[in-house]
PDB file of C-alpha atoms in Angstrom:
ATOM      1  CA  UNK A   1     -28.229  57.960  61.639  1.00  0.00           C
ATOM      2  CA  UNK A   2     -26.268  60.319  59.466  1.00  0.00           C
ATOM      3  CA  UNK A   3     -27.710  63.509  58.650  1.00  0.00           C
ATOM      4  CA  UNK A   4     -27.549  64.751  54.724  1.00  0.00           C
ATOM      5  CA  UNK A   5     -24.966  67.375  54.390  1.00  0.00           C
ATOM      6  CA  UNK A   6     -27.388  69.531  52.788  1.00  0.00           C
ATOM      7  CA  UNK A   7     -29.473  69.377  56.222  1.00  0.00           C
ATOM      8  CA  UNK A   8     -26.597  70.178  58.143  1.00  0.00           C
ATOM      9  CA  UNK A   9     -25.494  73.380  55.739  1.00  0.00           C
ATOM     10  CA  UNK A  10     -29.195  74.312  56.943  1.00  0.00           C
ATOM     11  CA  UNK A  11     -29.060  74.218  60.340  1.00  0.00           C
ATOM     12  CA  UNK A  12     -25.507  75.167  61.288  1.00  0.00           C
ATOM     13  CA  UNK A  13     -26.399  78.795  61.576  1.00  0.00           C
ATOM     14  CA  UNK A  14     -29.572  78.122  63.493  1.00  0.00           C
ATOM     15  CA  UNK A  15     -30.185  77.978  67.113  1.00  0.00           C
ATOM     16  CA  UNK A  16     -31.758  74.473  67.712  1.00  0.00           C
ATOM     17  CA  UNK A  17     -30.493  72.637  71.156  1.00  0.00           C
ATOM     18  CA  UNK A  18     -33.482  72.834  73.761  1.00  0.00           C
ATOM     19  CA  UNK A  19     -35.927  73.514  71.098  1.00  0.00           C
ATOM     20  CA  UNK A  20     -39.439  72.233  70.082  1.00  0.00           C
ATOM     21  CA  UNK A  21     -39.152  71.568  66.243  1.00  0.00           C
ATOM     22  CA  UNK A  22     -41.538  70.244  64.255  1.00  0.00           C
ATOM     23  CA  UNK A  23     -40.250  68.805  60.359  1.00  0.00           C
ATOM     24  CA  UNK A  24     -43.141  69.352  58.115  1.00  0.00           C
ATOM     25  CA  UNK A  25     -42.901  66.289  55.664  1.00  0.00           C
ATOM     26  CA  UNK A  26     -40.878  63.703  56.983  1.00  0.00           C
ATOM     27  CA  UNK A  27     -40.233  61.855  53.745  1.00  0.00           C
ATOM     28  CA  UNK A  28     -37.441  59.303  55.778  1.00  0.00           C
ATOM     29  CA  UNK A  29     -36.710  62.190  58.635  1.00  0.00           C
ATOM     30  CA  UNK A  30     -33.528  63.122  56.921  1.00  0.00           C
ATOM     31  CA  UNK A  31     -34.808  67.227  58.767  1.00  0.00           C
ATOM     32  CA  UNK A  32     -35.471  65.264  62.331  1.00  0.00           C
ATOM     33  CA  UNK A  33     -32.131  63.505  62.312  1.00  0.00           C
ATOM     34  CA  UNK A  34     -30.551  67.108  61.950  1.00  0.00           C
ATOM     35  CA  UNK A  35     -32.887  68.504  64.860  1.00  0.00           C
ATOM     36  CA  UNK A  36     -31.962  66.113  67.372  1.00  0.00           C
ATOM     37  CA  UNK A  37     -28.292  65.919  66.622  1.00  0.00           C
ATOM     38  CA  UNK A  38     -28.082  69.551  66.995  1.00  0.00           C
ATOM     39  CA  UNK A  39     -29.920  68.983  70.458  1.00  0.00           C
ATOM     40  CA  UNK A  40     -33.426  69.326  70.002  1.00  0.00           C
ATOM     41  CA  UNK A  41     -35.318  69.352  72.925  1.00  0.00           C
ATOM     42  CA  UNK A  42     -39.028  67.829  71.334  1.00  0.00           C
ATOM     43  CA  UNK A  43     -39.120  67.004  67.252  1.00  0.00           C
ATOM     44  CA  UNK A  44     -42.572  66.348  66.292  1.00  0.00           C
ATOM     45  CA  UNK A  45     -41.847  64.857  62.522  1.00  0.00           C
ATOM     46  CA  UNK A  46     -45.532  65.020  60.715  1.00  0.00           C
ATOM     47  CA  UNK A  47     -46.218  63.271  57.585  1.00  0.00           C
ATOM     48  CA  UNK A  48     -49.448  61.961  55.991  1.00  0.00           C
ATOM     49  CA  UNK A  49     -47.678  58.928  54.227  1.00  0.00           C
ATOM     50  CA  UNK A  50     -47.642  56.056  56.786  1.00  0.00           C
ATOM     51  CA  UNK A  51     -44.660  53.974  54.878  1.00  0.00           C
ATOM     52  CA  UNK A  52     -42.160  57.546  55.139  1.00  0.00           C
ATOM     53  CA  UNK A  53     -44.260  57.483  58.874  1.00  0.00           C
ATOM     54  CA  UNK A  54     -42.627  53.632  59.646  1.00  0.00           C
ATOM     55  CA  UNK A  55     -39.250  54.776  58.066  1.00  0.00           C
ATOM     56  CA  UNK A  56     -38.817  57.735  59.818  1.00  0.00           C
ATOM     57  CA  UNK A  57     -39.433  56.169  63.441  1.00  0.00           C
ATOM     58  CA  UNK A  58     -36.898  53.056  62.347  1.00  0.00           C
ATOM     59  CA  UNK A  59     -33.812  55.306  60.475  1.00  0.00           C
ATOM     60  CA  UNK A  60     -34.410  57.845  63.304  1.00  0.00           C
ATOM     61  CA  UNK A  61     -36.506  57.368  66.605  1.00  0.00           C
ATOM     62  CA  UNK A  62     -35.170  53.703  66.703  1.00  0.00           C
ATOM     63  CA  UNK A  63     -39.156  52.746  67.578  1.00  0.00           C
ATOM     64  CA  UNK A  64     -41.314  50.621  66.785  1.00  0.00           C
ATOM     65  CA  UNK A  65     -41.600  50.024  62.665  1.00  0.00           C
ATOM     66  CA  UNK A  66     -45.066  48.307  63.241  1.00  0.00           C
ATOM     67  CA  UNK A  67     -47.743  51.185  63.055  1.00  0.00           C
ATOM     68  CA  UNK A  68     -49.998  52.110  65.364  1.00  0.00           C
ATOM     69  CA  UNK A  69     -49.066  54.585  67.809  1.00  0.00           C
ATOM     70  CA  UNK A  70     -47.844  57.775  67.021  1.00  0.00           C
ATOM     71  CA  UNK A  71     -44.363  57.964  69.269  1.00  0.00           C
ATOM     72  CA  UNK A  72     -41.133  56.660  69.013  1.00  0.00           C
ATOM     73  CA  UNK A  73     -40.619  54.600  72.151  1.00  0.00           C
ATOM     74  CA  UNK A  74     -36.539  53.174  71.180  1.00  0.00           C
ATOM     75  CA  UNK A  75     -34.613  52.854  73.823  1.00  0.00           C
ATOM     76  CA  UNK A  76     -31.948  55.324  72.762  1.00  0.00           C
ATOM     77  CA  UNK A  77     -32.106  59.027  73.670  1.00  0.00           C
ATOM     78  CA  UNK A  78     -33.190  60.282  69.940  1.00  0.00           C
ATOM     79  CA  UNK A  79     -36.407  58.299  70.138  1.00  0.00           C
ATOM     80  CA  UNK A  80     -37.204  59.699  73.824  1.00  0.00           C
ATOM     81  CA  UNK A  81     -37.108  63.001  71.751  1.00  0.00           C
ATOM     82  CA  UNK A  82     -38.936  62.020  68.587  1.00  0.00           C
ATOM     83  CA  UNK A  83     -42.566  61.755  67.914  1.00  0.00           C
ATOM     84  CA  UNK A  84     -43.715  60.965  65.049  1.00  0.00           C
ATOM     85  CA  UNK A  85     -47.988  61.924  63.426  1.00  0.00           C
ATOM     86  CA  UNK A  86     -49.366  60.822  60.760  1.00  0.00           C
ATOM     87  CA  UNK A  87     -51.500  63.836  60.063  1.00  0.00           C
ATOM     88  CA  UNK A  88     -52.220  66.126  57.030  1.00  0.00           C
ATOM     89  CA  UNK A  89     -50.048  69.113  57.177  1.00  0.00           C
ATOM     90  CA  UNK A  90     -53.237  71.455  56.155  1.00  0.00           C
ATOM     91  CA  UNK A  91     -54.324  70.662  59.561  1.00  0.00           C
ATOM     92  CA  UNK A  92     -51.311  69.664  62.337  1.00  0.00           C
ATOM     93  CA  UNK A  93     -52.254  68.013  65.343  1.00  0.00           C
ATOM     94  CA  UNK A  94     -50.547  70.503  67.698  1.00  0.00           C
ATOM     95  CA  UNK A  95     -51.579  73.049  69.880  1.00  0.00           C
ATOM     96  CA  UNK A  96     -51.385  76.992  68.383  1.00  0.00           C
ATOM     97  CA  UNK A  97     -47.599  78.304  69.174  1.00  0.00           C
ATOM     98  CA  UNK A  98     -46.217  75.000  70.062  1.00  0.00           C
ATOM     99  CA  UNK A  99     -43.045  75.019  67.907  1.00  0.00           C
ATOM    100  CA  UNK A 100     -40.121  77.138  68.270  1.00  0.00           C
ATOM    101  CA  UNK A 101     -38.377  75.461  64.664  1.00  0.00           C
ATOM    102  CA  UNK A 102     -39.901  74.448  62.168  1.00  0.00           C
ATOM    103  CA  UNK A 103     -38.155  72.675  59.005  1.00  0.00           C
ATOM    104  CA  UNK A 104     -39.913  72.550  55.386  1.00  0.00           C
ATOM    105  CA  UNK A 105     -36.510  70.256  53.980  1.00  0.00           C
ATOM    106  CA  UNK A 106     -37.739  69.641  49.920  1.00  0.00           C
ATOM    107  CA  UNK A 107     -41.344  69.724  51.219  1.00  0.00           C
ATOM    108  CA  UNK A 108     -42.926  72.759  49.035  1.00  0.00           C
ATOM    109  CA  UNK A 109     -42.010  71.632  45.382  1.00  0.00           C
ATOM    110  CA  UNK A 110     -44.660  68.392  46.344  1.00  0.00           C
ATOM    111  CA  UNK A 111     -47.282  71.236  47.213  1.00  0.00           C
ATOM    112  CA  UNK A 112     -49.511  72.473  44.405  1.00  0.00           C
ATOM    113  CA  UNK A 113     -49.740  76.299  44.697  1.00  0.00           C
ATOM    114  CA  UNK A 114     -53.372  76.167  46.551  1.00  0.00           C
ATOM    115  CA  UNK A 115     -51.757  73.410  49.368  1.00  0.00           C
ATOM    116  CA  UNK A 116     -48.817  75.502  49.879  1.00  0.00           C
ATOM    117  CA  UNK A 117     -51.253  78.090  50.705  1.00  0.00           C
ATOM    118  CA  UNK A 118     -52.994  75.914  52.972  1.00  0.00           C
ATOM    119  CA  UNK A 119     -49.587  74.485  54.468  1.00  0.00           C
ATOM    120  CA  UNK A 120     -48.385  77.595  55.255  1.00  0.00           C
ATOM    121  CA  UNK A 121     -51.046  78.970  57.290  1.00  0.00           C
ATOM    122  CA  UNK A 122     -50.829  75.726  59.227  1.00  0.00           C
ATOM    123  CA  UNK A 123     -47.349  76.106  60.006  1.00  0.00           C
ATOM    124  CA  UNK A 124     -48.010  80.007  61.071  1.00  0.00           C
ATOM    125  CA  UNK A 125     -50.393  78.753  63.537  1.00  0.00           C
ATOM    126  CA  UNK A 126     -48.059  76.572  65.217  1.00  0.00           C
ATOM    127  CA  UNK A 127     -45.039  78.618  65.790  1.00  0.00           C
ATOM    128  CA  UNK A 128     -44.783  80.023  69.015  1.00  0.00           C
ATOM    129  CA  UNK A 129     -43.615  84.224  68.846  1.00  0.00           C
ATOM    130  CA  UNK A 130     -40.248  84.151  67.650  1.00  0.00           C
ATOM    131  CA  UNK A 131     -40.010  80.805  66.286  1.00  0.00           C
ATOM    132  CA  UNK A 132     -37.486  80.118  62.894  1.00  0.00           C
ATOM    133  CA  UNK A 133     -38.655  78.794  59.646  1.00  0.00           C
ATOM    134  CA  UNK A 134     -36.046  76.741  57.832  1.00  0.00           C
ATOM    135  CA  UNK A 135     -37.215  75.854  54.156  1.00  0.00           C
ATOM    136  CA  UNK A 136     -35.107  74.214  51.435  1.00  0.00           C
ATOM    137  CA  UNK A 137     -36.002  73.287  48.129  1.00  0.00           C
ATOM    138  CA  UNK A 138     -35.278  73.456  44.402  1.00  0.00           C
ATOM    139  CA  UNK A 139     -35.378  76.410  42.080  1.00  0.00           C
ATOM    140  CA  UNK A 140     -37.190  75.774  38.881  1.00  0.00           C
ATOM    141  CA  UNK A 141     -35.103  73.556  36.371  1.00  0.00           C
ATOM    142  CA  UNK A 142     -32.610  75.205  33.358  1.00  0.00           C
ATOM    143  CA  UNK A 143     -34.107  74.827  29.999  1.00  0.00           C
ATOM    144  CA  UNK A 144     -32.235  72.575  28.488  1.00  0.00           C
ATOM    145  CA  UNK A 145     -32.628  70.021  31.417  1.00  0.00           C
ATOM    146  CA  UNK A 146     -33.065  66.636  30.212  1.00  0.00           C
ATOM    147  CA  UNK A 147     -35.186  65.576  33.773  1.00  0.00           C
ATOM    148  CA  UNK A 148     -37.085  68.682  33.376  1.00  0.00           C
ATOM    149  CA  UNK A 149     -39.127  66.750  30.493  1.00  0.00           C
ATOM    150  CA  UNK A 150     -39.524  63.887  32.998  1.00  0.00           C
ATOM    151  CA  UNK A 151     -41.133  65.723  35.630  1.00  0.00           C
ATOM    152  CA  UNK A 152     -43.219  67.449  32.750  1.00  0.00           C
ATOM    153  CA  UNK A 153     -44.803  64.264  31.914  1.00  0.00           C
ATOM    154  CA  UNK A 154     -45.131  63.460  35.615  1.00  0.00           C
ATOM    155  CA  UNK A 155     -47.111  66.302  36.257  1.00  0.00           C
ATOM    156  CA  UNK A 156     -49.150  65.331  32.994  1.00  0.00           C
ATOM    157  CA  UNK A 157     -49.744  61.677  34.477  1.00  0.00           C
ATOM    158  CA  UNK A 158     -50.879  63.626  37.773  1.00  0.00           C
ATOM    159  CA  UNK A 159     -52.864  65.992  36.226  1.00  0.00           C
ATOM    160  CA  UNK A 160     -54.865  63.331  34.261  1.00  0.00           C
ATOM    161  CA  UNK A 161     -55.281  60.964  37.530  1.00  0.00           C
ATOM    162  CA  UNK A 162     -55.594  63.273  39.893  1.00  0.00           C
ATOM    163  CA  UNK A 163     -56.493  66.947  38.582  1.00  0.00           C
ATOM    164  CA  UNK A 164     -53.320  68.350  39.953  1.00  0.00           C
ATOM    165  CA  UNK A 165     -49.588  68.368  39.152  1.00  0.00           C
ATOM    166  CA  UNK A 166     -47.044  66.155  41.447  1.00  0.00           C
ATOM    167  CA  UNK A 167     -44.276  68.970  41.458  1.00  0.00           C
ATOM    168  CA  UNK A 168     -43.994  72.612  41.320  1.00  0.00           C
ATOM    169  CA  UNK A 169     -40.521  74.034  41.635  1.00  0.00           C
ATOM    170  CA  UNK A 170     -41.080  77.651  43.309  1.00  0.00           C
ATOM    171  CA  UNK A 171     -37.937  80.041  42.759  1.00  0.00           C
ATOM    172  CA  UNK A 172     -36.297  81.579  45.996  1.00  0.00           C
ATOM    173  CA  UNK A 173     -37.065  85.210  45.527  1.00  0.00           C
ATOM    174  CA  UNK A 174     -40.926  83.394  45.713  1.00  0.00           C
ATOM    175  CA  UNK A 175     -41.389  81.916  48.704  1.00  0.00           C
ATOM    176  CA  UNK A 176     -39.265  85.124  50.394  1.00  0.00           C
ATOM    177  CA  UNK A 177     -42.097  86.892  49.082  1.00  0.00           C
ATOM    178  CA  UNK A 178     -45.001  84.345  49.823  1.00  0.00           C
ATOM    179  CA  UNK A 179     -43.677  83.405  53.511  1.00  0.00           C
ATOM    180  CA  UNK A 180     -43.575  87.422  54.110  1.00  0.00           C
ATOM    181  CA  UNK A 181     -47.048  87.268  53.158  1.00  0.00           C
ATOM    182  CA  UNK A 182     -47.586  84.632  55.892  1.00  0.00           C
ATOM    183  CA  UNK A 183     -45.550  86.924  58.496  1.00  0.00           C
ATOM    184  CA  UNK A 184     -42.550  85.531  58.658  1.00  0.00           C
ATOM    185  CA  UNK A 185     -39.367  87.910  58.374  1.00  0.00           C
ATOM    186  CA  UNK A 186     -36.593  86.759  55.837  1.00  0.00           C
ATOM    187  CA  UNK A 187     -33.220  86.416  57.307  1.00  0.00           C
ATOM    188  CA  UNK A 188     -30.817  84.526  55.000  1.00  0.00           C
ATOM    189  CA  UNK A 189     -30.900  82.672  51.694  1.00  0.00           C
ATOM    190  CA  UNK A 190     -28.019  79.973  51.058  1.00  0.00           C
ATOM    191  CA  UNK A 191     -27.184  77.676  48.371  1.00  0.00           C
ATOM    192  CA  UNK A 192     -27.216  74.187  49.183  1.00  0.00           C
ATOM    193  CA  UNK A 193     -26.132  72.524  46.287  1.00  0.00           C
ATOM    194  CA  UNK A 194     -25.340  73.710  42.632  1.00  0.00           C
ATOM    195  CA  UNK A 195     -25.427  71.241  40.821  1.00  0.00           C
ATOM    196  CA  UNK A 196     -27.896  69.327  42.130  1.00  0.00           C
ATOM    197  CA  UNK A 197     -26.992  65.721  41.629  1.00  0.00           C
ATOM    198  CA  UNK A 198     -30.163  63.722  40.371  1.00  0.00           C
ATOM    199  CA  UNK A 199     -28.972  60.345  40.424  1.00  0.00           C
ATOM    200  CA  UNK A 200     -30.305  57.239  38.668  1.00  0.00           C
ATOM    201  CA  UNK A 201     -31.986  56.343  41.804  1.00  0.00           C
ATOM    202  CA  UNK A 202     -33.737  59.636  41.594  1.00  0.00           C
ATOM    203  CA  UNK A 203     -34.666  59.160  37.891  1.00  0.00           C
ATOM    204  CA  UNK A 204     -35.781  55.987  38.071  1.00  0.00           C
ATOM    205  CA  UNK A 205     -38.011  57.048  41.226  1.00  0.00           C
ATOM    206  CA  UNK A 206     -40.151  59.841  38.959  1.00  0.00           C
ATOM    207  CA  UNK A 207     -40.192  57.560  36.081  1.00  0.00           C
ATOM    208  CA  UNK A 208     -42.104  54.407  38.416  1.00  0.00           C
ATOM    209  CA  UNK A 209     -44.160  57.582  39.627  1.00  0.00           C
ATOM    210  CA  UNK A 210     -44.928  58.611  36.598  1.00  0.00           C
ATOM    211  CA  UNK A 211     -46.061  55.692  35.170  1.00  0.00           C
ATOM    212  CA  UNK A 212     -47.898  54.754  38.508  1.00  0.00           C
ATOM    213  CA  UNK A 213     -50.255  58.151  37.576  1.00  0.00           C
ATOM    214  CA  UNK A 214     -50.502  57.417  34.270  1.00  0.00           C
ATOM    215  CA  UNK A 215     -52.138  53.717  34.988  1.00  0.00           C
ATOM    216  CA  UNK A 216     -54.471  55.423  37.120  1.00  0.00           C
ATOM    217  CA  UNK A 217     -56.049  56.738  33.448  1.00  0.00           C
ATOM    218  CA  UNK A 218     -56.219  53.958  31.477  1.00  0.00           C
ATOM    219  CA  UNK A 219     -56.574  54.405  27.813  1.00  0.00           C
ATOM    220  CA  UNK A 220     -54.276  56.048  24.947  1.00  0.00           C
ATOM    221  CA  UNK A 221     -52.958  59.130  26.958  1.00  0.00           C
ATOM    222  CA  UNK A 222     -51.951  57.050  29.929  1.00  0.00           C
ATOM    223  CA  UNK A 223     -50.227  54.381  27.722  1.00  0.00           C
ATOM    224  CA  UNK A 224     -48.338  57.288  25.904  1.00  0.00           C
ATOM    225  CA  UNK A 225     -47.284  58.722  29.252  1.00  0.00           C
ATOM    226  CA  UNK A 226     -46.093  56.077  30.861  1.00  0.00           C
ATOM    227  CA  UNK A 227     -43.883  54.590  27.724  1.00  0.00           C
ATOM    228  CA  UNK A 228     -42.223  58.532  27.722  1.00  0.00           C
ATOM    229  CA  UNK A 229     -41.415  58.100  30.926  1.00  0.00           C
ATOM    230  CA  UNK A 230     -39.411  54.552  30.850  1.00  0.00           C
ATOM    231  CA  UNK A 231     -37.730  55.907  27.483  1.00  0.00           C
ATOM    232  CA  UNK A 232     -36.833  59.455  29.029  1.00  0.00           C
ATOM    233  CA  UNK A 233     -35.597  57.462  32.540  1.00  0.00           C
ATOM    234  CA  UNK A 234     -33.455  55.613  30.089  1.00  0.00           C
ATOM    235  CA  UNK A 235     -31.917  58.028  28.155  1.00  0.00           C
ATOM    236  CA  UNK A 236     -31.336  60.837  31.151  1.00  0.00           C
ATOM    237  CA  UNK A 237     -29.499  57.938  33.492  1.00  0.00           C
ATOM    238  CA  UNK A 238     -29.016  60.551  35.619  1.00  0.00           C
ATOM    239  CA  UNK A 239     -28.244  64.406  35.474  1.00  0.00           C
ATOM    240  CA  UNK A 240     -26.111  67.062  37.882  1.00  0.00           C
ATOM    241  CA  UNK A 241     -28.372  70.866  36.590  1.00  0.00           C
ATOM    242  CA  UNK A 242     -30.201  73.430  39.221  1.00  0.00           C
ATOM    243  CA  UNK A 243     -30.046  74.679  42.340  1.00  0.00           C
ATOM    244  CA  UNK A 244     -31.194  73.280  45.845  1.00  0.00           C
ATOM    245  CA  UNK A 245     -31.098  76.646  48.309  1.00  0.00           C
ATOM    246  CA  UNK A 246     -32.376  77.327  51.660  1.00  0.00           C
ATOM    247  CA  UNK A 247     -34.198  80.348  53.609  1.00  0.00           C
ATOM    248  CA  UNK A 248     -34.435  80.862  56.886  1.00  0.00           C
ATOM    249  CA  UNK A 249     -37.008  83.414  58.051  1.00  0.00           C
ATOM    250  CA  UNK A 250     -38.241  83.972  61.775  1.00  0.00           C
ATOM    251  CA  UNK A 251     -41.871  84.862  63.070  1.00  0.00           C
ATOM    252  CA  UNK A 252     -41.809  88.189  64.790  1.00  0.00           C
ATOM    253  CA  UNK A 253     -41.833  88.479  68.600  1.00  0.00           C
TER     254      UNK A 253
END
């Protein structure tokens, strides 16, 4: 499959071929296809959503799309290489320092601040001495960002159904100084893409999620959020503003 060019801007200057990775949050294994074309020895791609579970093993491991077991068993060489777990990443089904690479690829702006916490100590745990951290994801939004309101009233809708917000956009210079806090050593910050270009599909995808939360609280509030939300997907379209970058750290020897 083709791997996003944002994936490949984050991997080019890290060492990969031969290596056990592991992508933490395989939403469709965008991070996994990367690993394995740059050689990957073992990619272990971990998600706790069994639809992005089924996706990832057809777009990438070739496998089976039926459920069920956890590997990849496609007859090419990439699904030989991939295994994918469904599996909480607040508690990883691996061994402690089993992973020399591990990818984060727009994983932490889906963690509230207390499961980032949680995730991170996880992913400690399983890198071997040595290992490299590769995390990408958005800096908070301008502003003046028209989306910005949509993902307000998404995390409204999620706070009402569920007690916690669906997205928290962390600035750079914070998770540099969070990840530190977790031991790993900060080697490089890039930019990935400025503008970032969130297309209609993109809209449209927070607007059905929004509205999803908000019928889990039926009443007034929910029927107010969900109505913003198909009027704001309508009038944003879609909308180039922010900044995608990516760190790459490394766990001391």
């Amino acid at each position: 499959m083709d791997v996003p060019h944002t994936v490949a801007a984050a991997l080019e200057d890290r060492s990969v071929a031969g290596k056990r990775c592991l992508e933490a949050g395989a939403g469709v294994g965008n991070a996994s296809a990367g690993l394995l074309a740059n050689g990957a020895a073992r990619v272990y791609a971990v998600t706790n959503d069994r639809d992005h579970a089924r996706t990832t093993r057809r777009r990438v491991g070739g496998g089976d799309v039926s459920g069920g077991d956890n590997s990849s068993d496609g007859g090419d060489d990439s699904g030989d290489r991939l295994t994918v777990l469904e599996a909480d990443l607040r508690a990883v089904p691996l061994p402690d320092g089993s992973v020399d690479l591990i990818t984060a690829h727009g994983l932490c702006n889906v963690l509230d601040p207390a499961a980032l916490s949680a995730v991170a100590q996880e992913l400690s745990r399983v890198a071997a001495p040595g290992a490299a951290l590769v995390v990408d994801d958005y800096d908070p939004l301008p502003d003046d960002a028209a989306i910005r309101e949509l993902f307000a009233v998404e995390n409204a809708a999620s706070a009402l159904a569920r007690g916690r917000p669906a997205l928290t956009f962390y600035p750079a210079a914070f998770l540099r100084r969070f990840l530190a806090g977790h031991g790993w050593a900060f080697e490089r910050e890039r930019t990935l893409l400025e503008p970032v270009p969130w297309t209609e599909s993109h809209v449209s995808a927070h607007a059905d999620e929004a509205v999803s939360l908000a019928e889990e609280y039926p009443g007034e509030a929910g029927d107010a959020l969900a109505a913003t939300a198909r009027r704001l997907a309508s009038e944003i379209g879609s909308e180039s503003v922010g900044r995608m970058y990516g760190l790459a750290f490394r766990l001391p020897d």
